Amino acid sequence: MTALRQRKGSKGKEHPLGAEFQPQQSNCDWSWGAIVWTSIGWSVSVGLGLLCCIYVATLHENDLWFSNIKEVEREISFRTECGLYYSYYKQMLQAPSIHEGLSDLIHDNLTESKRTINLLQRMNIYQEVFLSVLYRLLPIQSYLEPVYFYIYTVFSLQAVYVIALYLTAWLLSGSWLAGTLTGVWYILNRVDTTRVEFTISLRENWSLPFLALQVTAITCYLRPQLTALQQKVMVWLMYVTTFCFCLTWQFNQFILLVQALIIYTLDCVDFLTTTQVTTLYLVQVSGLLSVWLLQFCNSMILGSLVLSFIVSALFIRHCQPGLKTGSLLVRLGKLLLHSAMVLFLTFTINYLAKKALQLRSDEHIFKFIKSKFALGPTRDFDASLYLCEEAFGLLPLDTLERLAGTLLLYPYILTLLLLSGMLAVGALQNLSRPKGGSAEERKGVGEGRTVAFRPDVAYNLLHTLFYGLLAFSTMRMKYIWTGHMCAVAAYGVCGTELWTPLLTALRCNSKLRLVRYAVPLVMIGCLYYKFWPKLMEELSELREFYDPDTVELMTWISTKTPKRAVFAGSMQLLAGIKLCTGRVLTNHPHYEDKDLRERTRQVYQVYARRSPEDVHDILRTVGADYVVLENSICYERRHRRGCRLRDLLDLANGHIMDGPGENDPDLVPASHPRFCEAIKTDTAAYTALFTRTFQNKTFHVYREKKKKKKKKKPG
């Protein structure tokens, strides 16, 4: 298995892009054939990246007719939290100067009424800040609108994503045909690899390309025989990509925790040297701490589980110098004890850190995890809000059917099974090796040792396994897995691991090189024949943005309400109001703050069974002047019973849910009708406190009145 072995006496340095690109006649200079072949590979990677970028940009244009709709319609198309993030880009561009724009973000009093918050600390919006500054400085204002500069940047990152996956497959297999197959699979499986064309501003669309680049850098760093300079370059690339990934997504700590567990596993079974493990851990810590500084010492980062885990793993490892000695059973026992100590110290450090920092911002994530696995309360409003969303449910089985339809799933499973078996054998060999047989001792190839399994292959195998489990448990996380899945499957098709045993059994070893090139070319040809007409048909479908009710609402708010008016309503709608009108909000979709989550639950009482006096008091407490009620929420039919917003509120309030179906015995009937329905009856109890100021088929807007003070009766 030439891809997995280093032969005795090999003195030349291996080129980062694989053994086949090493010169044939010299260990220092490239042959002309290798230069041409590699140049073609790089050109194909850029071409596929640009193709993906143009593809998603065209789909976005065709779906909305984006170039021909009004500005307010363009802004409404940034749905839910996407609109909130884009509003800060717009706000920075409208500011008199860059300095004033930054100052407004640091001392923001528009996003949450009655509060001044530091948006750069609370949210991951440095990308919006960077783009707005870049747009103001570049001489492009006259021929490129701000919104196009924004969306084209995000679409360009998809090109970076494809190139990164391409390079990972190339590094693993030694053939850029694997990268080509990866890019083709990524584009054909667009439904499952990205959702960028309709959720442009989502943080994952900014961060996942940097995560893919980081995986590429790690893959290159773990290759054997890199020079000292190459190692330093890779370490810096890992740091920069980790930093960019962490800066652009609030869920970075959870993704890095999974990566830290992968590194820990490889360290336990002795696939990595101590230097490699320490370097990878320190890269993660450096990236997180750099973001911590930029986010004005955001306590959520210091209280993250991944930092506690890394500190624990390094400390316990330092205190156990004899961990990797002894027989197989002794080492397994030591590893179990070692892992128990690391976990215990991790949770202890994390608990103490959160107590010291008084950190409760991320508790909703852990409540969600507990509820998901039936380990916590099932009526918690925050946890239920996540559990009832399809994106946070289990991965649907039709995802696998789609992946199989593009010929991706089958080679992926075969590669996974074969490499998992080889990894298990390699791990047992490492654990059975006597004292002195650690990864450090096996690193040199001149000693005549055979390396059973390449560390870069081992890392990518565990990466796809761990993130695959994450994707199956939470559908939203599938976008981390499916892109890398393309690279692993392409490596299986174009590498030697699948073909060597098969051709050996058929006694056709001499045909290995031919098969490695012929099979991917045949697969690409079949995919082209099957899917090219479908892609052309998809690109020819033309639609148009159409949401007149929301346009009417935004126009009315912009023209008929005071500029400092405060609006209450659903998180998703308020994000659009912030973007389109600039009005002040009571709550918004960025859910990473405990006080905001409590405020949102209170504002949502407009859809619960509460008295008009209670709702009025709640809205006055958060400073609301207007409340927007949505028929789609008040009369929701989309979710199953128990998952409609009004059901979640009834359960949280201890009230019996309406409609057919069973209720828990401890729930009681509500003493008031549902507010969003009853207010439309215009009875005296409601008109005394609220005045309807706008309505259409979808929205009803009410202005709050001040309560009249009761006159005291004379003596």
XYZ file of C-alpha atoms in Angstrom:
715
model
C 0.000 0.000 0.000
C 2.229 2.711 -1.336
C 0.009 5.534 -0.083
C 0.304 4.297 3.490
C 3.956 3.327 3.683
C 7.355 4.944 3.785
C 10.132 2.780 2.393
C 13.530 2.284 3.973
C 16.308 4.484 2.672
C 14.106 7.228 1.196
C 16.106 10.418 1.744
C 14.252 12.956 -0.385
C 11.698 15.382 1.044
C 8.097 14.666 0.093
C 6.271 17.398 -1.753
C 3.142 18.560 0.112
C 0.872 17.652 -2.823
C 1.811 13.998 -2.931
C 4.486 11.549 -3.942
C 3.560 11.525 -7.618
C 4.651 15.155 -7.909
C 8.178 14.463 -6.718
C 10.814 14.842 -9.449
C 11.830 11.701 -11.226
C 15.526 12.440 -11.565
C 16.328 14.773 -8.676
C 15.282 15.146 -5.065
C 15.479 18.942 -5.238
C 14.221 20.031 -8.646
C 10.934 19.360 -10.314
C 10.715 17.772 -13.743
C 8.889 19.697 -16.448
C 6.195 17.021 -16.563
C 5.502 17.396 -12.833
C 5.329 21.192 -13.151
C 2.844 21.025 -16.041
C 0.743 18.335 -14.342
C 0.604 20.264 -11.068
C -0.220 23.522 -12.883
C -3.149 21.794 -14.562
C -4.321 20.552 -11.164
C -4.245 24.045 -9.684
C -6.040 25.478 -12.712
C -8.800 22.878 -12.428
C -9.230 23.672 -8.719
C -9.688 27.381 -9.440
C -12.033 26.589 -12.335
C -14.258 24.374 -10.171
C -14.294 26.990 -7.416
C -15.389 29.698 -9.848
C -17.987 27.359 -11.345
C -19.522 26.775 -7.912
C -19.474 30.509 -7.174
C -21.217 31.370 -10.457
C -23.686 28.520 -9.986
C -24.980 29.643 -6.553
C -24.962 33.322 -7.608
C -27.084 32.487 -10.656
C -29.521 30.454 -8.562
C -29.887 33.362 -6.167
C -30.553 35.796 -9.012
C -33.004 33.491 -10.769
C -34.940 32.692 -7.626
C -35.525 36.328 -6.608
C -34.882 38.284 -9.816
C -32.610 40.146 -7.454
C -31.293 42.645 -9.970
C -34.783 43.970 -10.801
C -36.626 44.143 -7.492
C -36.862 47.205 -5.238
C -34.344 47.876 -2.482
C -36.874 47.096 0.259
C -37.607 43.746 -1.398
C -33.906 42.955 -1.581
C -33.585 43.654 2.113
C -36.652 41.583 2.985
C -35.054 38.662 1.131
C -32.460 38.542 3.938
C -34.743 36.440 6.096
C -34.589 35.967 9.892
C -31.129 36.448 11.442
C -29.590 37.083 8.005
C -31.351 40.444 7.977
C -29.991 41.315 11.411
C -26.389 40.650 10.380
C -26.737 42.492 7.077
C -28.242 45.500 8.887
C -24.889 46.166 10.569
C -23.131 46.221 7.195
C -25.744 48.739 6.033
C -25.396 50.709 9.265
C -21.610 50.962 8.862
C -21.986 52.232 5.280
C -24.534 54.860 6.316
C -22.388 56.151 9.174
C -20.708 59.547 8.557
C -17.291 57.959 9.094
C -15.722 54.592 9.852
C -14.862 55.751 13.378
C -18.437 56.830 14.110
C -19.775 53.623 12.634
C -17.553 51.530 14.922
C -18.510 53.670 17.889
C -22.211 53.113 17.151
C -21.656 49.349 17.063
C -19.721 49.373 20.320
C -22.383 51.506 22.022
C -25.509 50.235 20.284
C -28.938 51.180 21.680
C -31.081 50.236 18.671
C -30.867 46.444 18.730
C -32.292 46.009 22.241
C -34.558 48.691 23.664
C -33.595 50.226 27.009
C -30.128 48.664 26.715
C -26.772 49.747 25.368
C -24.763 46.754 24.180
C -21.407 46.166 22.497
C -22.304 44.400 19.265
C -18.677 43.551 18.468
C -18.489 41.722 21.773
C -21.893 40.051 21.617
C -22.083 39.038 17.954
C -19.707 37.715 15.306
C -20.061 40.625 12.884
C -16.446 41.544 12.191
C -16.947 40.299 8.623
C -19.650 42.933 8.086
C -17.361 45.587 9.570
C -14.438 44.507 7.388
C -16.536 44.468 4.204
C -18.087 47.870 4.906
C -14.650 49.421 5.499
C -13.316 47.760 2.357
C -16.246 49.000 0.288
C -15.759 52.562 1.526
C -12.038 52.497 0.752
C -12.131 50.827 -2.671
C -13.032 52.921 -5.753
C -15.988 50.717 -6.685
C -19.007 52.664 -5.393
C -19.856 54.054 -8.811
C -20.365 50.699 -10.531
C -21.061 48.154 -7.749
C -23.910 48.515 -5.288
C -23.161 47.707 -1.624
C -25.513 44.727 -1.556
C -23.757 43.125 -4.532
C -20.348 43.642 -2.967
C -21.661 41.802 0.089
C -23.339 38.847 -1.604
C -20.558 38.383 -4.167
C -18.053 38.148 -1.325
C -20.061 35.385 0.330
C -20.464 33.540 -2.972
C -16.712 33.890 -3.570
C -16.095 32.133 -0.273
C -17.894 29.141 -1.768
C -15.125 29.063 -4.370
C -12.587 29.047 -1.523
C -14.527 26.210 0.113
C -14.430 24.059 -3.021
C -10.709 24.752 -3.561
C -9.948 23.781 0.049
C -11.839 20.475 -0.283
C -10.124 19.905 -3.629
C -6.687 20.354 -2.057
C -7.525 18.051 0.856
C -8.487 15.245 -1.530
C -5.365 15.953 -3.625
C -3.103 15.795 -0.559
C -4.639 12.535 0.643
C -4.658 10.697 -2.675
C -1.697 12.264 -4.479
C -3.884 12.886 -7.537
C -5.696 16.081 -8.473
C -8.342 13.956 -10.168
C -9.563 13.248 -6.617
C -9.914 16.987 -6.136
C -11.849 17.264 -9.393
C -14.242 14.527 -8.307
C -14.617 16.284 -4.940
C -15.565 19.586 -6.588
C -18.046 17.897 -8.928
C -19.692 16.046 -6.038
C -19.891 19.216 -3.960
C -21.715 21.081 -6.728
C -24.066 18.227 -7.608
C -25.005 17.744 -3.948
C -25.599 21.451 -3.400
C -28.866 20.819 -1.520
C -26.915 18.970 1.180
C -23.526 20.710 1.057
C -24.598 24.350 1.283
C -27.614 26.621 1.596
C -25.755 29.811 0.791
C -27.964 30.873 -2.123
C -30.939 31.574 0.157
C -29.260 32.189 3.557
C -26.418 34.413 2.449
C -25.593 36.100 5.756
C -25.668 33.023 7.984
C -22.466 32.748 10.000
C -21.748 29.231 8.731
C -21.480 30.487 5.154
C -18.649 32.747 6.289
C -16.901 30.285 8.570
C -17.059 26.847 6.909
C -14.702 27.823 4.049
C -12.101 28.751 6.687
C -12.714 25.480 8.528
C -12.129 23.599 5.264
C -8.890 25.556 4.736
C -7.831 24.696 8.278
C -8.424 20.988 7.630
C -6.318 21.284 4.470
C -3.505 22.927 6.451
C -3.715 20.232 9.164
C -3.634 17.514 6.499
C -0.509 19.044 5.011
C 1.090 19.578 8.439
C 0.631 15.909 9.362
C 2.322 14.647 6.205
C 5.716 13.057 6.871
C 9.065 14.575 5.917
C 8.071 18.222 5.701
C 10.976 20.610 6.036
C 11.204 22.889 9.072
C 10.149 25.852 6.921
C 7.149 23.969 5.519
C 6.063 23.030 9.046
C 6.263 26.653 10.201
C 4.246 27.811 7.201
C 1.590 25.184 7.908
C 1.398 26.147 11.590
C 0.822 29.774 10.651
C -1.795 28.771 8.079
C -3.554 26.661 10.699
C -3.557 29.583 13.109
C -4.872 32.118 10.561
C -7.644 29.822 9.310
C -8.617 28.820 12.865
C -8.753 32.485 13.855
C -10.926 33.407 10.846
C -13.221 30.451 11.494
C -13.667 31.365 15.173
C -14.165 35.058 14.420
C -17.023 34.465 11.989
C -19.263 31.944 13.833
C -20.607 31.948 17.374
C -20.712 28.141 17.459
C -16.932 27.927 16.947
C -16.243 26.541 20.416
C -18.469 23.499 19.872
C -16.920 22.718 16.488
C -13.404 23.062 17.899
C -14.364 20.825 20.820
C -15.128 18.013 18.371
C -11.804 18.691 16.646
C -9.982 18.625 19.991
C -11.568 15.228 20.712
C -10.249 13.974 17.361
C -6.734 15.150 18.225
C -7.046 13.569 21.675
C -8.124 10.229 20.166
C -5.201 10.212 17.722
C -2.842 11.033 20.572
C -4.194 8.195 22.725
C -3.599 5.597 20.009
C -0.197 7.082 19.193
C -0.713 8.330 15.642
C 0.651 11.783 16.437
C 3.876 12.922 18.053
C 3.829 14.942 21.243
C 4.988 17.980 19.272
C 2.157 17.629 16.766
C -0.479 17.228 19.482
C 0.783 20.190 21.480
C 1.023 22.342 18.342
C -2.531 21.525 17.230
C -3.913 22.242 20.691
C -2.009 25.527 20.951
C -3.240 26.594 17.509
C -6.809 26.137 18.728
C -6.137 28.016 21.959
C -4.336 30.833 20.130
C -7.191 31.238 17.671
C -9.809 31.356 20.422
C -7.840 33.787 22.596
C -7.212 36.081 19.632
C -10.951 36.226 19.021
C -11.489 36.734 22.762
C -9.322 39.860 22.585
C -11.062 41.182 19.464
C -14.466 40.566 21.022
C -13.635 42.753 24.019
C -12.849 39.825 26.337
C -16.044 37.902 25.617
C -16.507 35.690 28.675
C -18.320 33.029 26.638
C -14.981 32.065 25.037
C -13.110 31.743 28.338
C -15.948 29.633 29.694
C -16.011 27.350 26.653
C -15.738 23.616 27.135
C -13.008 23.296 24.503
C -10.569 25.526 26.418
C -11.208 23.572 29.613
C -10.671 20.306 27.732
C -7.382 21.377 26.140
C -5.979 22.631 29.447
C -7.012 19.368 31.127
C -5.604 17.158 28.358
C -2.230 18.919 28.336
C -1.965 19.012 32.128
C -2.886 15.351 32.700
C -0.584 14.279 29.858
C 2.294 16.187 31.455
C 1.599 14.506 34.791
C 1.623 11.016 33.245
C 4.963 10.611 31.445
C 4.640 6.816 31.463
C 1.249 6.757 29.765
C 2.517 5.114 26.572
C 4.470 2.271 28.144
C 3.614 -1.308 29.036
C 1.721 -4.150 27.418
C -1.533 -3.787 25.498
C -3.783 -4.399 28.509
C -1.704 -2.129 30.738
C -1.840 0.685 28.199
C -5.594 0.267 27.712
C -6.075 0.496 31.453
C -3.890 3.586 31.615
C -5.846 5.191 28.774
C -9.179 4.572 30.509
C -7.859 6.113 33.712
C -6.260 8.957 31.752
C -9.512 9.727 29.909
C -11.535 9.655 33.134
C -9.100 12.101 34.748
C -9.199 14.417 31.715
C -13.007 14.461 31.664
C -13.235 15.047 35.413
C -10.731 17.901 35.304
C -12.426 19.370 32.190
C -15.835 19.649 33.841
C -14.287 20.892 37.082
C -12.355 23.669 35.350
C -15.365 24.577 33.206
C -17.683 24.714 36.216
C -15.271 26.904 38.182
C -14.655 29.174 35.175
C -18.374 29.735 34.626
C -18.908 30.408 38.325
C -16.048 32.905 38.392
C -17.216 34.622 35.202
C -20.914 34.347 36.169
C -21.453 32.958 32.685
C -24.930 31.809 31.683
C -25.015 32.856 28.030
C -24.581 29.345 26.612
C -26.787 27.436 29.044
C -29.547 27.156 26.417
C -27.234 24.975 24.291
C -26.732 22.510 27.126
C -30.440 22.568 27.967
C -31.122 21.752 24.326
C -28.643 18.838 24.406
C -30.143 17.489 27.641
C -33.692 17.713 26.294
C -32.692 16.189 22.962
C -31.405 13.074 24.695
C -34.212 13.081 27.308
C -31.796 14.056 30.088
C -33.512 17.290 31.076
C -36.920 18.994 31.314
C -39.050 18.729 28.188
C -41.107 21.869 28.782
C -38.274 24.374 28.880
C -39.181 27.100 26.397
C -35.661 27.724 25.049
C -34.861 24.035 24.624
C -38.236 23.324 23.006
C -37.777 26.233 20.611
C -34.697 24.460 19.239
C -36.048 20.924 19.410
C -39.132 21.849 17.405
C -37.086 23.257 14.535
C -36.429 20.744 11.777
C -32.837 21.965 11.438
C -32.062 20.765 14.980
C -33.672 17.365 14.547
C -32.135 14.106 13.379
C -30.757 13.851 9.859
C -33.583 12.772 7.507
C -33.006 9.513 5.658
C -33.809 11.120 2.312
C -30.463 12.922 2.647
C -28.703 9.588 2.184
C -30.911 8.804 -0.793
C -29.862 12.040 -2.500
C -26.189 11.381 -1.741
C -26.499 7.887 -3.164
C -28.135 9.260 -6.312
C -24.953 11.191 -7.179
C -22.731 8.093 -6.646
C -21.192 9.727 -3.571
C -22.492 7.536 -0.752
C -21.241 4.151 -1.986
C -17.510 4.917 -2.378
C -17.700 6.939 0.839
C -19.039 3.971 2.834
C -16.493 1.574 1.285
C -13.656 3.974 2.034
C -14.936 4.503 5.559
C -15.173 0.778 6.278
C -11.753 -0.049 4.850
C -9.952 2.851 6.504
C -11.702 2.233 9.829
C -10.475 -1.353 9.798
C -6.954 -0.249 8.945
C -7.089 2.422 11.644
C -8.158 -0.161 14.237
C -5.319 -2.491 13.223
C -2.831 0.368 13.282
C -4.064 1.493 16.707
C -3.663 -2.026 18.130
C -0.168 -2.248 16.663
C 0.757 1.072 18.250
C -0.681 0.138 21.634
C 1.019 -3.271 21.520
C 4.421 -1.782 20.712
C 6.820 -1.998 23.667
C 8.413 0.964 25.399
C 10.358 3.135 22.989
C 8.017 2.540 20.073
C 6.118 5.812 20.290
C 5.208 7.985 17.329
C 8.343 10.049 17.890
C 10.527 6.966 17.566
C 8.745 5.867 14.394
C 8.878 9.267 12.724
C 12.188 8.761 10.933
C 11.983 6.597 7.839
C 15.697 5.908 7.730
C 15.384 3.554 10.693
C 13.740 0.847 8.611
C 10.389 1.023 10.395
C 7.106 0.776 8.520
C 4.397 3.255 9.373
C 1.118 1.332 9.396
C -1.212 4.290 8.886
C -0.542 7.848 7.787
C -1.469 10.445 10.437
C -3.016 12.785 7.848
C -5.305 9.984 6.664
C -6.108 9.077 10.283
C -7.043 12.677 11.073
C -9.374 13.003 8.064
C -10.971 9.648 8.813
C -11.811 10.635 12.378
C -12.885 14.074 11.152
C -15.503 12.592 8.859
C -16.597 10.068 11.515
C -16.975 12.552 14.370
C -18.674 15.244 12.307
C -20.818 12.585 10.650
C -22.148 11.608 14.073
C -22.771 15.290 14.786
C -24.659 15.645 11.492
C -26.848 12.609 12.199
C -27.748 13.964 15.635
C -28.400 17.563 14.457
C -29.351 18.136 10.843
C -28.082 21.727 10.758
C -24.539 20.432 11.298
C -24.622 18.285 8.170
C -22.993 21.076 6.161
C -19.750 20.512 8.093
C -19.852 16.822 7.217
C -21.108 16.586 3.639
C -18.410 18.779 2.090
C -15.612 16.807 3.739
C -17.491 13.635 2.826
C -16.914 14.485 -0.846
C -13.156 14.717 -0.263
C -12.991 11.398 1.631
C -15.016 9.542 -1.017
C -12.827 10.984 -3.797
C -9.729 9.905 -1.877
C -11.132 6.383 -1.741
C -11.756 6.345 -5.499
C -8.404 7.841 -6.487
C -6.164 6.533 -3.702
C -4.510 3.141 -3.453
C -6.256 1.709 -0.390
C -9.388 0.424 -2.151
C -7.692 -0.713 -5.332
C -4.537 -2.416 -4.050
C -6.236 -5.383 -2.285
C -8.765 -5.778 -5.112
C -6.161 -5.747 -7.885
C -3.876 -7.996 -5.827
C -6.686 -10.551 -5.574
C -7.178 -10.276 -9.347
C -3.379 -10.379 -9.912
C -3.483 -7.103 -11.803
C -1.093 -5.038 -9.685
C 0.450 -3.471 -12.765
C -2.891 -1.855 -13.642
C -3.073 0.212 -10.416
C -2.036 3.509 -12.002
C -4.419 3.013 -14.932
C -7.361 2.188 -12.652
C -6.701 5.195 -10.387
C -7.048 7.511 -13.389
C -9.650 5.651 -15.435
C -12.276 5.109 -12.705
C -12.599 8.779 -11.606
C -12.699 9.908 -15.242
C -15.472 7.399 -15.992
C -17.402 8.525 -12.888
C -17.070 12.192 -13.854
C -18.279 11.317 -17.354
C -21.321 9.473 -15.973
C -22.152 12.322 -13.604
C -21.868 14.820 -16.462
C -24.156 12.736 -18.678
C -26.740 12.263 -15.892
C -26.776 15.675 -14.200
C -25.684 18.309 -16.725
C -29.162 18.554 -18.337
C -30.729 18.820 -14.860
C -28.337 21.616 -13.900
C -29.135 23.515 -17.071
C -32.849 23.071 -16.444
C -32.436 24.304 -12.859
C -30.513 27.361 -14.027
C -33.218 28.158 -16.585
C -36.002 28.295 -13.982
C -36.909 31.927 -13.355
C -38.880 33.124 -10.345
C -39.517 36.492 -8.759
C -39.595 37.794 -5.215
C -43.190 38.291 -4.115
C -44.129 39.316 -0.589
C -46.418 42.360 -0.912
C -47.722 42.192 2.672
C -44.247 42.467 4.181
C -43.293 45.210 1.722
C -46.449 47.131 2.709
C -45.624 46.708 6.407
C -42.023 47.920 6.028
C -43.122 50.891 3.916
C -45.717 51.883 6.494
C -43.247 51.626 9.383
C -40.662 53.705 7.486
C -43.100 56.476 6.610
C -45.701 56.537 9.386
C -43.854 55.863 12.641
C -41.233 57.903 14.576
C -37.599 56.982 13.840
C -36.985 56.096 17.491
C -40.162 54.017 17.817
C -39.671 50.659 19.554
C -41.206 47.555 17.978
C -42.045 44.219 19.591
C -42.838 40.991 17.763
C -41.285 37.743 16.598
C -37.505 37.520 16.411
C -37.534 36.795 12.680
C -39.764 39.716 11.718
C -37.960 42.191 13.961
C -34.649 41.420 12.252
C -36.245 42.530 8.983
C -37.685 45.652 10.628
C -34.219 46.546 11.907
C -32.729 46.182 8.411
C -35.499 47.839 6.379
C -36.546 50.645 8.711
C -33.810 51.133 11.310
C -36.351 51.157 14.139
C -35.500 50.033 17.684
C -36.212 46.401 18.623
C -37.225 44.711 21.839
C -35.669 41.360 20.863
C -33.921 39.695 17.928
C -32.774 36.270 16.607
C -29.233 36.293 18.071
C -30.085 34.074 21.018
C -26.708 33.963 22.812
C -27.661 36.042 25.856
C -29.653 34.891 28.870
C -31.426 38.204 29.500
C -32.420 38.452 25.843
C -33.826 34.921 25.891
C -35.967 35.793 28.913
C -37.088 39.023 27.251
C -38.046 37.114 24.085
C -40.125 34.658 26.093
C -41.922 37.570 27.727
C -42.583 39.402 24.447
C -43.943 36.184 22.944
C -46.734 36.244 25.535
C -48.695 38.158 22.884
C -49.305 34.702 21.368
C -50.194 33.099 24.723
C -53.382 33.123 26.793
C -52.742 36.211 28.875
C -54.870 39.147 29.949
C -54.523 42.435 28.057
C -53.256 44.071 31.260
C -50.455 41.482 31.619
C -49.370 41.854 28.001
C -49.512 45.638 28.214
C -47.335 45.629 31.343
C -44.800 43.304 29.714
C -44.528 45.425 26.594
C -44.222 48.647 28.603
C -41.476 47.039 30.692
C -39.352 46.386 27.575
C -40.142 49.857 26.222
C -42.280 48.841 23.244
C -44.361 51.456 21.445
C -45.793 49.105 18.798
C -46.389 45.371 18.667
C -46.641 43.455 15.378
C -48.857 40.355 15.397
C -48.500 37.756 12.640
C -51.404 35.586 11.572
C -48.968 32.862 10.502
C -47.912 32.474 14.151
C -51.234 33.119 15.827
C -53.002 30.528 13.649
C -49.964 28.350 12.952
C -50.531 25.083 11.098
C -46.970 24.298 10.037
C -45.665 22.469 13.096
C -47.031 19.370 14.742
C -49.073 19.733 17.900
C -46.837 20.671 20.822
C -44.353 22.461 18.575
C -46.341 25.491 17.460
C -45.168 28.633 19.203
C -48.497 29.016 20.949
C -48.178 25.414 22.210
C -44.691 26.079 23.596
C -46.013 29.128 25.419
C -49.022 27.250 26.788
C -46.785 24.453 28.086
C -44.322 26.915 29.627
C -47.240 28.725 31.289
C -48.825 25.464 32.472
C -51.908 25.875 30.280
C -53.794 23.240 28.295
C -52.986 23.387 24.576
C -55.846 24.116 22.201
C -56.985 21.888 19.378
C -57.481 18.114 19.225
C -55.024 15.918 21.078
C -54.044 14.868 24.566
C -52.646 17.118 27.302
C -50.583 16.278 30.354
C -52.758 15.905 33.466
C -51.009 18.692 35.393
C -51.924 21.360 32.806
C -54.826 23.652 33.695
C -57.264 25.674 31.565
C -56.209 29.274 30.964
C -58.336 31.995 32.506
C -57.981 34.287 29.481
C -58.389 33.881 25.703
C -55.379 33.919 23.395
C -54.226 37.523 23.209
C -53.410 37.632 19.473
C -56.947 36.441 18.656
C -58.895 38.328 21.285
C -57.355 41.720 20.543
C -58.883 41.634 17.048
C -62.376 41.612 18.553
C -61.908 45.269 19.599
C -63.606 44.762 22.959
C -63.294 47.496 25.564
C -60.651 45.666 27.616
C -58.300 45.708 24.621
C -59.133 49.041 23.005
C -58.482 50.753 26.328
C -54.839 49.666 26.128
C -54.113 49.143 22.404
C -54.965 50.981 19.195
C -54.820 49.237 15.833
C -52.687 51.371 13.511
C -52.038 49.022 10.570
C -53.346 45.776 9.179
C -53.287 43.633 6.067
C -53.824 39.942 5.354
C -50.668 38.943 7.231
C -49.872 41.549 9.879
C -51.700 43.563 12.529
C -49.851 46.415 14.243
C -51.061 47.898 17.526
C -49.823 50.979 19.330
C -49.807 50.856 23.075
C -51.679 53.443 25.070
C -50.558 54.737 28.408
C -52.626 53.499 31.285
C -54.833 56.143 32.791
C -54.095 56.680 36.428
C -57.039 55.958 38.640
C -58.288 59.013 40.496
C -58.144 58.739 44.224
C -61.498 59.020 45.936
C -61.760 62.076 48.203
C -61.206 61.449 51.925
